[in-house]
Each structure stands twice: as structure tokens, then as C-alpha cells.
């Protein structure tokens, strides 16, 4: 296993390119199963979650081969309907195979994803939505087994008590593209990654309107075909670099990301006193005054993303006065708070709310990564902390960030990896 070591205290300067979106790449790779023809996907991030998905596609019988580091070609001519437990259990997002397998083969067997450190993660809405389209589900030895005679369009409401569901919306969209008739999804997730999936499916011949709004209409077609697609930029990776500049008092240019996708984060960082300017796909983040505290409530897009909550909390821990975070999407997602406290942060968590009293300085410590975004928060904190921070279990960060240490080094950070003895 590897650990990341950071010697903090250096303001970041320079330019960094954000890569392709992991959360767009995963459903889009799964969607390639909907056709026997070849699909070429570019701007695919080279991260371990994507590597798992490519391995799953290969196990299912697809020819999935990297053409270069960030381009994958998939041809799913003859595929089977059973995803391997050993790979699926490593990545909760593999639940997004349900929709395409049902659409293509009318049957599938995928192991039930467990909860994870960010809390229980039910899939009742995925099952309910696909069931309304005509798929029947049983639970057999820890696997979701599903089959259908025919998928038929209908009206499906995907609202959970925490808002909309991203992967649930994507599953239903994918199955509905080849269902008979029209499907209307109400309370659909509006995330840019859902829009990117819809635009990929449209290139495959699907008829979809309303992606990016709460109501999506899909008119089923008989078959989909191959195409080429470039994945959108990763707004969470871009946002993570922005928080790195914020916490170190830096001045950086993040290239490649649509500022509209980062509106909620930009608004909060501006409230905290940062200077942010953007032009097309370039965002400049500059700190020229002390950081102020603020209040953040996480919500589905276009609200403040839960996937940026941990990184912003690290920044808040050095803010003047106090800040509040209310986590409405995953109310238990505060594993990073205890590790930040070990670095000197003053954070109190009660239920879905964290109160952060800004401190003058964080200090380096040995800390444990618990999930993808929590580990990003520890890196952010380490960049500002006095002394040396060692982050253990960094495989969590490699699930969703391509070469984060290399990219931060290019901005002047003193960060490197070592192998555990
Ligand atoms: C996706 C993202 C993840 C992000 C999350 C919320 C991917 C691969 N992952 O995860 O990075 O943090 O969106 O923006 O795209 N829920 C139910 N029943 C369901 C499904 C979800 O109650 O059937 C609840 C969840 O417990 C959670 C909320 O709905 O409280 C939102 O979850 P959801 O949008 O489904 O998250 P994912 O799609 O799994």
C-alpha cells in the first residue's frame, strides 16, 4: 500500500488541467453495452474506478481496450448478463450496469452493493424505476437477479427523501432508450454527468429530451448504434484544485472545466473572500484576503455538491470565525471531520450538521483516508498544515483522481508518495 506525504505551507501557483469526469465515464462505459457496435470514448480519466468498470465490461464479454491513457474503445458484440462479484463489490457505482444489461439482454445478475462509509446507500429507487418499465427482481444469494419479457415506457418518479438519485436516473434512462414507447422520468437528477450520458446516448441513436431538467422524456428506439464521444471535464476534480488554492493562499488557473458546473462552489468561495474569474473553460482562483466563514447546505445539482463538502470543510477549518455544513444528501458523510480534528481543526458534528470554528493553523499528522472525497480533504488540509502530513490508505484517492500528487506538485506543492514497508 502507498501513503502520501505532504510538507505544507506553500501557496500554490500556476496552471492545472482538470481531467475527464469519473462520474460521467462510469455510466457512459456501462451504456456501451447497449449496442453490439463499437464505441470510442475519449477524455476518460485514468483512475481505478474506471479501470474496474473496464474490467467488468471485459468479464461480461465485451472487447474493451484502452487506445491510449485516456481513450477506451468498447465493442460489446456478444455479452453475458452476470457481473462478477469480486469486481462489483469494489465499486458501488457498478449498480449502473442494471439498466444497460436489462435493455440489451432483458436479464441481469449483479451483486447488491453494500453500504459504505458515507452511509447506507439503498437502491430502492433504481429497482422501483426499472420495475415500472417491466423488469422483475429477486434477491438470490446476495445478487440482484432481474429479467423482463419486454421493457415498456411509463411515468416514473425518482424522488427520494434526500432528493433525486443520480445513478438511479441514469439506470432508468439507459433501460428506457430501448423500451417500447415513451418514458417520462419525474424528479430526475439534473447533474451535468446525467446530461453527458444523455448526449452520449443520443449519439447512439436514442431519443431523449429534457436531460438537465427535473423531467426527462425518452422515446424508446429499436436499437442503438456505435459512436464516438468525449467525456465532460470533472467538476469535482476542478473544484478540489480550487479549494487547494483557497487553503494555501494561492493563485492558480484551473483549465478545462465549465464554470457553470461549479456555480455553487464558486458562489461559496467568493463568500469566503476569494477572487474568482472565469472565461470559457478557464477559472482563476486567487486569495488576497483572509478567508471568512460561511454556511453550506449540500443538495442535488444545481445545489452545493456533497462531493465537495469534505474539501470545503478543510478550507473552513482555517476560516476567520465559524462555518456550518449541513449535509442533506448523505447525512452521515463526516468521516473526514475526525481526521481534520487530529490536524488541529475545531469541528463538532451533530446529526447532519457540522460546526467549524476557524483556527489559526493546522498541524501535520498521520491521518487515515476513509473514502474518496474524505481523502481529498486530508490532502487539502495537509497542503496548508504546518509540518508533515502522512495520509494512509491512499488507494481511496486513486479511485477518482488521476495523478493528484503530480498535478499538485506542478503547482508548487511539496507532495510525494511512499510505499508502506
Ligand atoms: C452519485 C455519485 C456520487 C455523489 C452522489 C450524490 C456517481 C458514480 N456517484 O452517487 O459521487 O456523491 O451521486 O451527488 O455518479 N437514494 C435512495 N434510494 C435510491 C438511491 C439513492 O434513497 O434508490 C438516496 C441516497 O441514499 C442518497 C441520495 O438518495 O441519500 C442521493 O444518492 P444518489 O444520487 O443515488 O447517489 P449515487 O447515484 O449513488
Short mmCIF file of C-alpha atoms in Angstrom, two decimals, residues 10-413:
data_model
loop_
_atom_site.label_atom_id
_atom_site.label_comp_id
_atom_site.label_asym_id
_atom_site.label_seq_id
_atom_site.Cartn_x
_atom_site.Cartn_y
_atom_site.Cartn_z
CA UNK A 10 3.38 26.55 0.25
CA UNK A 11 0.89 28.83 -1.59
CA UNK A 12 0.00 27.12 -4.88
CA UNK A 13 0.75 28.94 -8.14
CA UNK A 14 0.46 28.00 -11.78
CA UNK A 15 -1.92 26.25 -14.16
CA UNK A 16 -3.55 22.85 -13.86
CA UNK A 17 -5.72 20.94 -16.32
CA UNK A 18 -8.79 19.14 -14.98
CA UNK A 19 -9.30 15.66 -16.47
CA UNK A 20 -12.40 13.83 -17.64
CA UNK A 21 -15.27 13.23 -15.23
CA UNK A 22 -15.21 9.87 -13.41
CA UNK A 23 -18.91 10.10 -12.63
CA UNK A 24 -19.72 10.65 -16.31
CA UNK A 25 -17.27 8.00 -17.55
CA UNK A 26 -18.72 5.17 -15.40
CA UNK A 27 -22.33 5.24 -16.73
CA UNK A 28 -21.14 6.02 -20.26
CA UNK A 29 -18.85 2.97 -20.27
CA UNK A 30 -21.78 0.90 -18.93
CA UNK A 31 -24.00 2.33 -21.69
CA UNK A 32 -21.69 0.92 -24.38
CA UNK A 33 -23.29 -2.46 -23.51
CA UNK A 34 -26.49 -1.22 -25.18
CA UNK A 35 -25.05 -1.82 -28.65
CA UNK A 36 -23.06 -4.53 -30.40
CA UNK A 37 -21.27 -1.82 -32.38
CA UNK A 38 -18.01 -0.16 -31.43
CA UNK A 39 -17.94 2.98 -29.23
CA UNK A 40 -14.86 5.12 -28.68
CA UNK A 41 -14.81 7.24 -25.55
CA UNK A 42 -12.15 9.90 -25.04
CA UNK A 43 -11.16 12.11 -22.08
CA UNK A 44 -11.71 9.07 -19.85
CA UNK A 45 -9.88 9.63 -16.55
CA UNK A 46 -7.19 7.06 -15.77
CA UNK A 47 -8.48 6.28 -12.26
CA UNK A 48 -9.05 2.95 -10.56
CA UNK A 49 -12.88 3.10 -10.59
CA UNK A 50 -12.76 3.41 -14.37
CA UNK A 51 -10.25 0.55 -14.56
CA UNK A 52 -12.70 -1.59 -12.53
CA UNK A 53 -15.51 -0.73 -14.93
CA UNK A 54 -13.37 -1.66 -17.95
CA UNK A 55 -12.52 -4.99 -16.28
CA UNK A 56 -16.21 -5.65 -15.62
CA UNK A 57 -17.05 -4.94 -19.27
CA UNK A 58 -14.30 -7.38 -20.31
CA UNK A 59 -15.65 -10.02 -17.93
CA UNK A 60 -19.11 -9.54 -19.43
CA UNK A 61 -17.58 -10.47 -22.80
CA UNK A 62 -17.05 -7.02 -24.33
CA UNK A 63 -13.82 -6.13 -26.10
CA UNK A 64 -12.83 -3.13 -24.03
CA UNK A 65 -9.36 -1.84 -24.78
CA UNK A 66 -7.55 1.38 -23.98
CA UNK A 67 -6.39 3.09 -27.20
CA UNK A 68 -4.26 5.41 -25.12
CA UNK A 69 -4.18 6.51 -21.46
CA UNK A 70 -7.47 8.43 -21.75
CA UNK A 71 -9.31 6.74 -24.63
CA UNK A 72 -11.25 3.50 -24.40
CA UNK A 73 -12.83 1.57 -27.26
CA UNK A 74 -15.61 -0.88 -26.39
CA UNK A 75 -17.27 -3.38 -28.69
CA UNK A 76 -19.89 -5.44 -26.85
CA UNK A 77 -20.74 -7.91 -29.63
CA UNK A 78 -21.52 -10.99 -27.52
CA UNK A 79 -22.05 -10.34 -23.84
CA UNK A 80 -23.35 -12.27 -20.85
CA UNK A 81 -25.63 -10.93 -18.14
CA UNK A 82 -23.70 -11.72 -14.96
CA UNK A 83 -21.28 -9.22 -13.43
CA UNK A 84 -18.53 -10.74 -11.25
CA UNK A 85 -18.92 -10.22 -7.50
CA UNK A 86 -15.21 -9.68 -6.89
CA UNK A 87 -15.09 -6.64 -9.17
CA UNK A 88 -18.57 -5.31 -8.47
CA UNK A 89 -18.08 -5.25 -4.69
CA UNK A 90 -15.09 -2.92 -5.14
CA UNK A 91 -17.21 -0.21 -6.72
CA UNK A 92 -20.68 0.75 -5.69
CA UNK A 93 -21.29 2.51 -9.00
CA UNK A 94 -21.36 -0.85 -10.78
CA UNK A 95 -25.08 -0.86 -9.94
CA UNK A 96 -25.32 1.28 -13.08
CA UNK A 97 -24.95 -1.93 -15.11
CA UNK A 98 -28.55 -2.89 -14.31
CA UNK A 99 -30.17 -0.55 -16.85
CA UNK A 100 -27.96 -1.36 -19.85
CA UNK A 101 -27.95 -5.13 -19.21
CA UNK A 102 -31.74 -5.19 -18.93
CA UNK A 103 -32.02 -3.04 -22.04
CA UNK A 104 -29.70 -5.20 -24.12
CA UNK A 105 -30.25 -8.74 -22.77
CA UNK A 106 -33.53 -8.43 -20.85
CA UNK A 107 -31.83 -10.09 -17.88
CA UNK A 108 -29.01 -9.44 -15.45
CA UNK A 109 -27.35 -10.63 -12.27
CA UNK A 110 -25.38 -8.04 -10.30
CA UNK A 111 -24.38 -8.33 -6.65
CA UNK A 112 -26.20 -5.98 -4.26
CA UNK A 113 -23.99 -3.03 -3.39
CA UNK A 114 -23.39 -2.75 0.35
CA UNK A 115 -23.47 0.44 2.40
CA UNK A 116 -20.24 2.35 2.67
CA UNK A 117 -18.54 4.78 5.00
CA UNK A 118 -20.62 7.68 3.72
CA UNK A 119 -23.75 5.92 4.99
CA UNK A 120 -26.40 3.47 3.85
CA UNK A 121 -26.84 3.62 0.10
CA UNK A 122 -30.11 1.98 -0.87
CA UNK A 123 -31.06 1.22 -4.47
CA UNK A 124 -34.82 1.01 -3.92
CA UNK A 125 -35.46 3.75 -6.50
CA UNK A 126 -33.36 2.01 -9.17
CA UNK A 127 -35.34 -1.18 -8.61
CA UNK A 128 -38.69 0.64 -8.46
CA UNK A 129 -37.97 2.56 -11.67
CA UNK A 130 -36.81 -0.47 -13.65
CA UNK A 131 -39.71 -2.47 -12.23
CA UNK A 132 -42.14 0.11 -13.60
CA UNK A 133 -40.57 -0.40 -17.01
CA UNK A 134 -41.41 -4.11 -16.71
CA UNK A 135 -38.36 -5.72 -15.06
CA UNK A 136 -38.89 -8.25 -12.24
CA UNK A 137 -36.39 -8.50 -9.42
CA UNK A 138 -35.45 -11.21 -6.94
CA UNK A 139 -32.64 -11.38 -4.43
CA UNK A 140 -30.58 -14.57 -4.74
CA UNK A 141 -27.52 -15.21 -2.58
CA UNK A 142 -26.64 -11.52 -2.37
CA UNK A 143 -27.30 -10.89 -6.05
CA UNK A 144 -30.00 -8.82 -7.68
CA UNK A 145 -31.40 -11.06 -10.35
CA UNK A 146 -33.66 -9.40 -12.87
CA UNK A 147 -35.41 -10.26 -16.09
CA UNK A 148 -38.15 -8.86 -18.31
CA UNK A 149 -40.25 -10.05 -21.25
CA UNK A 150 -40.32 -6.56 -22.61
CA UNK A 151 -39.49 -3.08 -21.30
CA UNK A 152 -42.36 -0.66 -21.79
CA UNK A 153 -42.28 3.09 -21.28
CA UNK A 154 -44.27 4.71 -18.48
CA UNK A 155 -44.16 7.60 -15.99
CA UNK A 156 -41.57 7.10 -13.24
CA UNK A 157 -41.00 9.32 -10.19
CA UNK A 158 -37.46 9.01 -8.83
CA UNK A 159 -37.68 11.28 -5.79
CA UNK A 160 -36.05 10.04 -2.57
CA UNK A 161 -36.30 11.79 0.78
CA UNK A 162 -32.79 13.11 0.10
CA UNK A 163 -33.64 14.50 -3.34
CA UNK A 164 -33.07 12.93 -6.73
CA UNK A 165 -30.83 9.93 -7.44
CA UNK A 166 -28.01 10.26 -9.96
CA UNK A 167 -27.21 6.61 -10.73
CA UNK A 168 -30.93 5.73 -10.41
CA UNK A 169 -31.83 8.32 -13.06
CA UNK A 170 -29.03 7.02 -15.28
CA UNK A 171 -30.17 3.40 -14.92
CA UNK A 172 -33.74 4.24 -15.89
CA UNK A 173 -32.68 6.45 -18.82
CA UNK A 174 -30.47 3.67 -20.22
CA UNK A 175 -33.15 0.97 -19.98
CA UNK A 176 -35.80 3.35 -21.38
CA UNK A 177 -33.79 4.14 -24.54
CA UNK A 178 -34.68 0.71 -25.92
CA UNK A 179 -38.07 0.27 -24.20
CA UNK A 180 -41.30 0.20 -26.16
CA UNK A 181 -42.99 3.62 -26.14
CA UNK A 182 -42.34 6.75 -24.13
CA UNK A 183 -40.86 7.02 -20.62
CA UNK A 184 -41.19 10.17 -18.54
CA UNK A 185 -38.88 10.48 -15.53
CA UNK A 186 -40.05 12.92 -12.86
CA UNK A 187 -37.69 14.33 -10.21
CA UNK A 188 -34.79 13.26 -12.40
CA UNK A 189 -31.26 14.12 -11.26
CA UNK A 190 -30.03 17.23 -13.11
CA UNK A 191 -26.29 16.68 -12.67
CA UNK A 192 -24.03 17.53 -15.66
CA UNK A 193 -22.97 13.85 -15.68
CA UNK A 194 -26.59 12.83 -16.41
CA UNK A 195 -26.63 15.34 -19.28
CA UNK A 196 -23.35 13.92 -20.62
CA UNK A 197 -24.76 10.38 -20.51
CA UNK A 198 -27.88 11.56 -22.37
CA UNK A 199 -25.76 13.26 -25.02
CA UNK A 200 -23.73 10.04 -25.48
CA UNK A 201 -26.95 8.01 -25.78
CA UNK A 202 -28.32 10.49 -28.32
CA UNK A 203 -25.18 9.98 -30.42
CA UNK A 204 -26.00 6.24 -30.23
CA UNK A 205 -29.45 6.99 -31.69
CA UNK A 206 -31.52 7.38 -28.51
CA UNK A 207 -34.33 9.94 -28.41
CA UNK A 208 -34.04 11.91 -25.18
CA UNK A 209 -35.24 15.38 -24.25
CA UNK A 210 -35.13 17.34 -21.00
CA UNK A 211 -31.81 16.00 -19.64
CA UNK A 212 -30.54 18.58 -17.15
CA UNK A 213 -34.11 19.39 -16.02
CA UNK A 214 -36.24 17.52 -13.44
CA UNK A 215 -38.36 15.95 -16.20
CA UNK A 216 -36.76 13.75 -18.83
CA UNK A 217 -38.61 12.24 -21.77
CA UNK A 218 -37.24 9.17 -23.53
CA UNK A 219 -38.83 7.75 -26.66
CA UNK A 220 -37.70 4.15 -27.00
CA UNK A 221 -35.99 3.08 -30.23
CA UNK A 222 -35.49 -0.43 -31.61
CA UNK A 223 -31.70 -0.43 -31.42
CA UNK A 224 -28.74 1.80 -30.68
CA UNK A 225 -25.53 2.06 -32.67
CA UNK A 226 -21.85 2.80 -32.09
CA UNK A 227 -20.42 6.33 -31.84
CA UNK A 228 -17.58 8.48 -30.57
CA UNK A 229 -17.84 10.66 -27.51
CA UNK A 230 -15.65 12.95 -25.42
CA UNK A 231 -16.39 12.91 -21.68
CA UNK A 232 -17.01 16.26 -19.94
CA UNK A 233 -14.50 17.64 -17.52
CA UNK A 234 -14.51 16.55 -13.88
CA UNK A 235 -16.10 19.42 -11.94
CA UNK A 236 -15.20 17.79 -8.61
CA UNK A 237 -11.53 17.44 -9.54
CA UNK A 238 -11.52 21.07 -10.73
CA UNK A 239 -13.29 22.13 -7.52
CA UNK A 240 -10.74 20.23 -5.44
CA UNK A 241 -7.90 22.24 -7.04
CA UNK A 242 -9.84 25.43 -6.33
CA UNK A 243 -10.03 24.54 -2.63
CA UNK A 244 -6.30 23.72 -2.69
CA UNK A 245 -5.60 27.27 -3.92
CA UNK A 246 -8.01 28.67 -1.31
CA UNK A 247 -6.47 26.94 1.69
CA UNK A 248 -2.85 27.74 0.72
CA UNK A 249 -3.50 31.40 -0.11
CA UNK A 250 -2.52 30.69 -3.71
CA UNK A 251 -3.29 31.94 -7.19
CA UNK A 252 -3.99 29.25 -9.79
CA UNK A 253 -5.69 28.77 -13.14
CA UNK A 254 -7.82 25.63 -13.48
CA UNK A 255 -8.30 24.77 -17.15
CA UNK A 256 -10.87 22.72 -18.95
CA UNK A 257 -13.93 22.89 -16.72
CA UNK A 258 -17.27 24.57 -17.37
CA UNK A 259 -17.69 27.26 -14.66
CA UNK A 260 -21.48 26.78 -14.86
CA UNK A 261 -20.98 23.27 -13.43
CA UNK A 262 -19.14 24.83 -10.47
CA UNK A 263 -21.55 27.69 -9.83
CA UNK A 264 -22.48 26.66 -6.27
CA UNK A 265 -18.84 26.19 -5.22
CA UNK A 266 -17.73 29.45 -6.86
CA UNK A 267 -20.50 31.31 -5.01
CA UNK A 268 -19.38 29.88 -1.63
CA UNK A 269 -15.67 30.52 -2.24
CA UNK A 270 -16.50 34.12 -3.21
CA UNK A 271 -18.48 34.50 0.02
CA UNK A 272 -15.37 33.28 1.85
CA UNK A 273 -13.43 36.15 0.28
CA UNK A 274 -11.75 34.56 -2.76
CA UNK A 275 -11.31 36.33 -6.06
CA UNK A 276 -12.61 34.09 -8.83
CA UNK A 277 -12.67 34.97 -12.52
CA UNK A 278 -13.53 32.78 -15.45
CA UNK A 279 -13.50 32.88 -19.19
CA UNK A 280 -14.95 29.98 -21.17
CA UNK A 281 -13.33 26.91 -19.60
CA UNK A 282 -10.63 28.65 -17.55
CA UNK A 283 -11.19 29.51 -13.90
CA UNK A 284 -8.72 31.67 -11.96
CA UNK A 285 -8.76 31.40 -8.18
CA UNK A 286 -6.87 33.98 -6.21
CA UNK A 287 -6.61 34.65 -2.49
CA UNK A 288 -5.78 38.18 -1.40
CA UNK A 289 -7.51 38.46 1.95
CA UNK A 290 -8.11 36.21 4.98
CA UNK A 291 -10.78 33.52 4.48
CA UNK A 292 -14.18 34.18 6.05
CA UNK A 293 -16.52 31.56 7.48
CA UNK A 294 -19.72 30.63 5.67
CA UNK A 295 -22.66 28.21 5.69
CA UNK A 296 -23.10 25.40 3.21
CA UNK A 297 -26.04 23.06 2.67
CA UNK A 298 -25.34 20.16 0.31
CA UNK A 299 -28.07 19.42 -2.21
CA UNK A 300 -28.51 17.71 -5.55
CA UNK A 301 -27.32 19.76 -8.57
CA UNK A 302 -27.55 22.73 -9.06
CA UNK A 303 -27.12 22.96 -5.27
CA UNK A 304 -23.78 22.64 -3.48
CA UNK A 305 -22.35 19.16 -4.28
CA UNK A 306 -21.90 16.66 -1.45
CA UNK A 307 -18.74 15.56 -3.30
CA UNK A 308 -17.13 18.95 -2.47
CA UNK A 309 -18.28 19.09 1.16
CA UNK A 310 -15.21 17.48 2.74
CA UNK A 311 -12.71 19.60 0.77
CA UNK A 312 -14.55 22.82 1.62
CA UNK A 313 -14.68 21.81 5.29
CA UNK A 314 -10.88 21.62 5.27
CA UNK A 315 -10.79 25.20 3.96
CA UNK A 316 -13.39 26.33 6.51
CA UNK A 317 -11.23 24.99 9.31
CA UNK A 318 -8.80 27.87 8.62
CA UNK A 319 -11.53 30.50 8.09
CA UNK A 320 -11.94 33.55 10.28
CA UNK A 321 -14.83 32.91 12.68
CA UNK A 322 -17.13 29.95 12.30
CA UNK A 323 -18.74 27.97 9.49
CA UNK A 324 -21.59 25.47 9.26
CA UNK A 325 -22.05 22.50 6.96
CA UNK A 326 -25.43 20.79 6.67
CA UNK A 327 -25.16 17.50 4.77
CA UNK A 328 -28.57 16.85 3.21
CA UNK A 329 -27.58 14.25 0.59
CA UNK A 330 -25.61 11.77 2.71
CA UNK A 331 -26.33 12.89 6.32
CA UNK A 332 -23.61 10.63 7.76
CA UNK A 333 -20.84 11.79 5.44
CA UNK A 334 -18.49 13.27 8.06
CA UNK A 335 -15.69 10.69 8.36
CA UNK A 336 -13.13 13.34 7.41
CA UNK A 337 -14.12 15.58 10.35
CA UNK A 338 -12.42 13.40 12.99
CA UNK A 339 -9.20 13.24 10.95
CA UNK A 340 -9.23 17.02 10.41
CA UNK A 341 -9.62 17.43 14.19
CA UNK A 342 -6.45 15.35 14.59
CA UNK A 343 -4.73 18.02 12.49
CA UNK A 344 -5.92 20.77 14.85
CA UNK A 345 -9.28 21.70 13.29
CA UNK A 346 -12.17 22.57 15.61
CA UNK A 347 -15.17 20.69 14.29
CA UNK A 348 -18.25 19.42 16.08
CA UNK A 349 -20.65 17.10 14.31
CA UNK A 350 -24.26 16.66 15.46
CA UNK A 351 -26.51 14.64 13.20
CA UNK A 352 -26.34 16.06 9.68
CA UNK A 353 -24.66 19.29 10.82
CA UNK A 354 -21.03 20.20 11.41
CA UNK A 355 -19.92 23.40 13.14
CA UNK A 356 -16.43 24.53 12.31
CA UNK A 357 -14.61 27.16 14.39
CA UNK A 358 -11.74 28.53 12.36
CA UNK A 359 -8.25 28.06 13.82
CA UNK A 360 -5.06 29.99 13.00
CA UNK A 361 -3.11 26.93 11.93
CA UNK A 362 -3.42 23.21 11.19
CA UNK A 363 -0.54 20.93 12.02
CA UNK A 364 0.72 17.91 10.12
CA UNK A 365 -0.25 14.46 11.43
CA UNK A 366 -0.69 10.83 10.40
CA UNK A 367 -4.25 10.59 9.07
CA UNK A 368 -6.36 7.85 7.54
CA UNK A 369 -8.26 8.21 4.26
CA UNK A 370 -11.74 6.69 4.60
CA UNK A 371 -13.36 7.44 1.25
CA UNK A 372 -12.59 9.22 -1.98
CA UNK A 373 -13.58 12.79 -1.12
CA UNK A 374 -12.55 12.48 2.55
CA UNK A 375 -9.04 11.65 1.39
CA UNK A 376 -9.07 14.66 -0.93
CA UNK A 377 -9.98 16.82 2.11
CA UNK A 378 -6.98 15.46 4.01
CA UNK A 379 -4.70 16.31 1.09
CA UNK A 380 -6.16 19.85 1.03
CA UNK A 381 -5.63 20.22 4.78
CA UNK A 382 -2.09 18.81 4.51
CA UNK A 383 -1.18 21.42 1.87
CA UNK A 384 -1.79 24.17 4.42
CA UNK A 385 -0.71 22.42 7.61
CA UNK A 386 2.46 23.27 9.46
CA UNK A 387 4.93 20.38 9.20
CA UNK A 388 4.47 16.98 7.62
CA UNK A 389 1.18 15.17 6.97
CA UNK A 390 1.09 11.48 6.10
CA UNK A 391 -2.11 10.18 4.53
CA UNK A 392 -2.58 6.43 4.73
CA UNK A 393 -4.79 4.22 2.53
CA UNK A 394 -4.41 6.48 -0.49
CA UNK A 395 -5.99 3.89 -2.77
CA UNK A 396 -9.22 5.74 -1.92
CA UNK A 397 -7.94 8.87 -3.65
CA UNK A 398 -6.74 6.94 -6.71
CA UNK A 399 -10.33 5.76 -7.25
CA UNK A 400 -11.27 9.21 -8.55
CA UNK A 401 -8.23 11.48 -9.00
CA UNK A 402 -5.72 10.96 -11.81
CA UNK A 403 -2.19 11.72 -10.55
CA UNK A 404 -3.36 14.19 -7.93
CA UNK A 405 0.09 14.32 -6.33
CA UNK A 406 1.78 15.01 -9.68
CA UNK A 407 -0.72 17.75 -10.56
CA UNK A 408 -0.33 19.43 -7.16
CA UNK A 409 3.48 19.20 -7.48
CA UNK A 410 3.20 21.09 -10.76
CA UNK A 411 1.53 23.89 -8.76
CA UNK A 412 4.48 24.01 -6.35
CA UNK A 413 3.22 21.71 -3.58
#
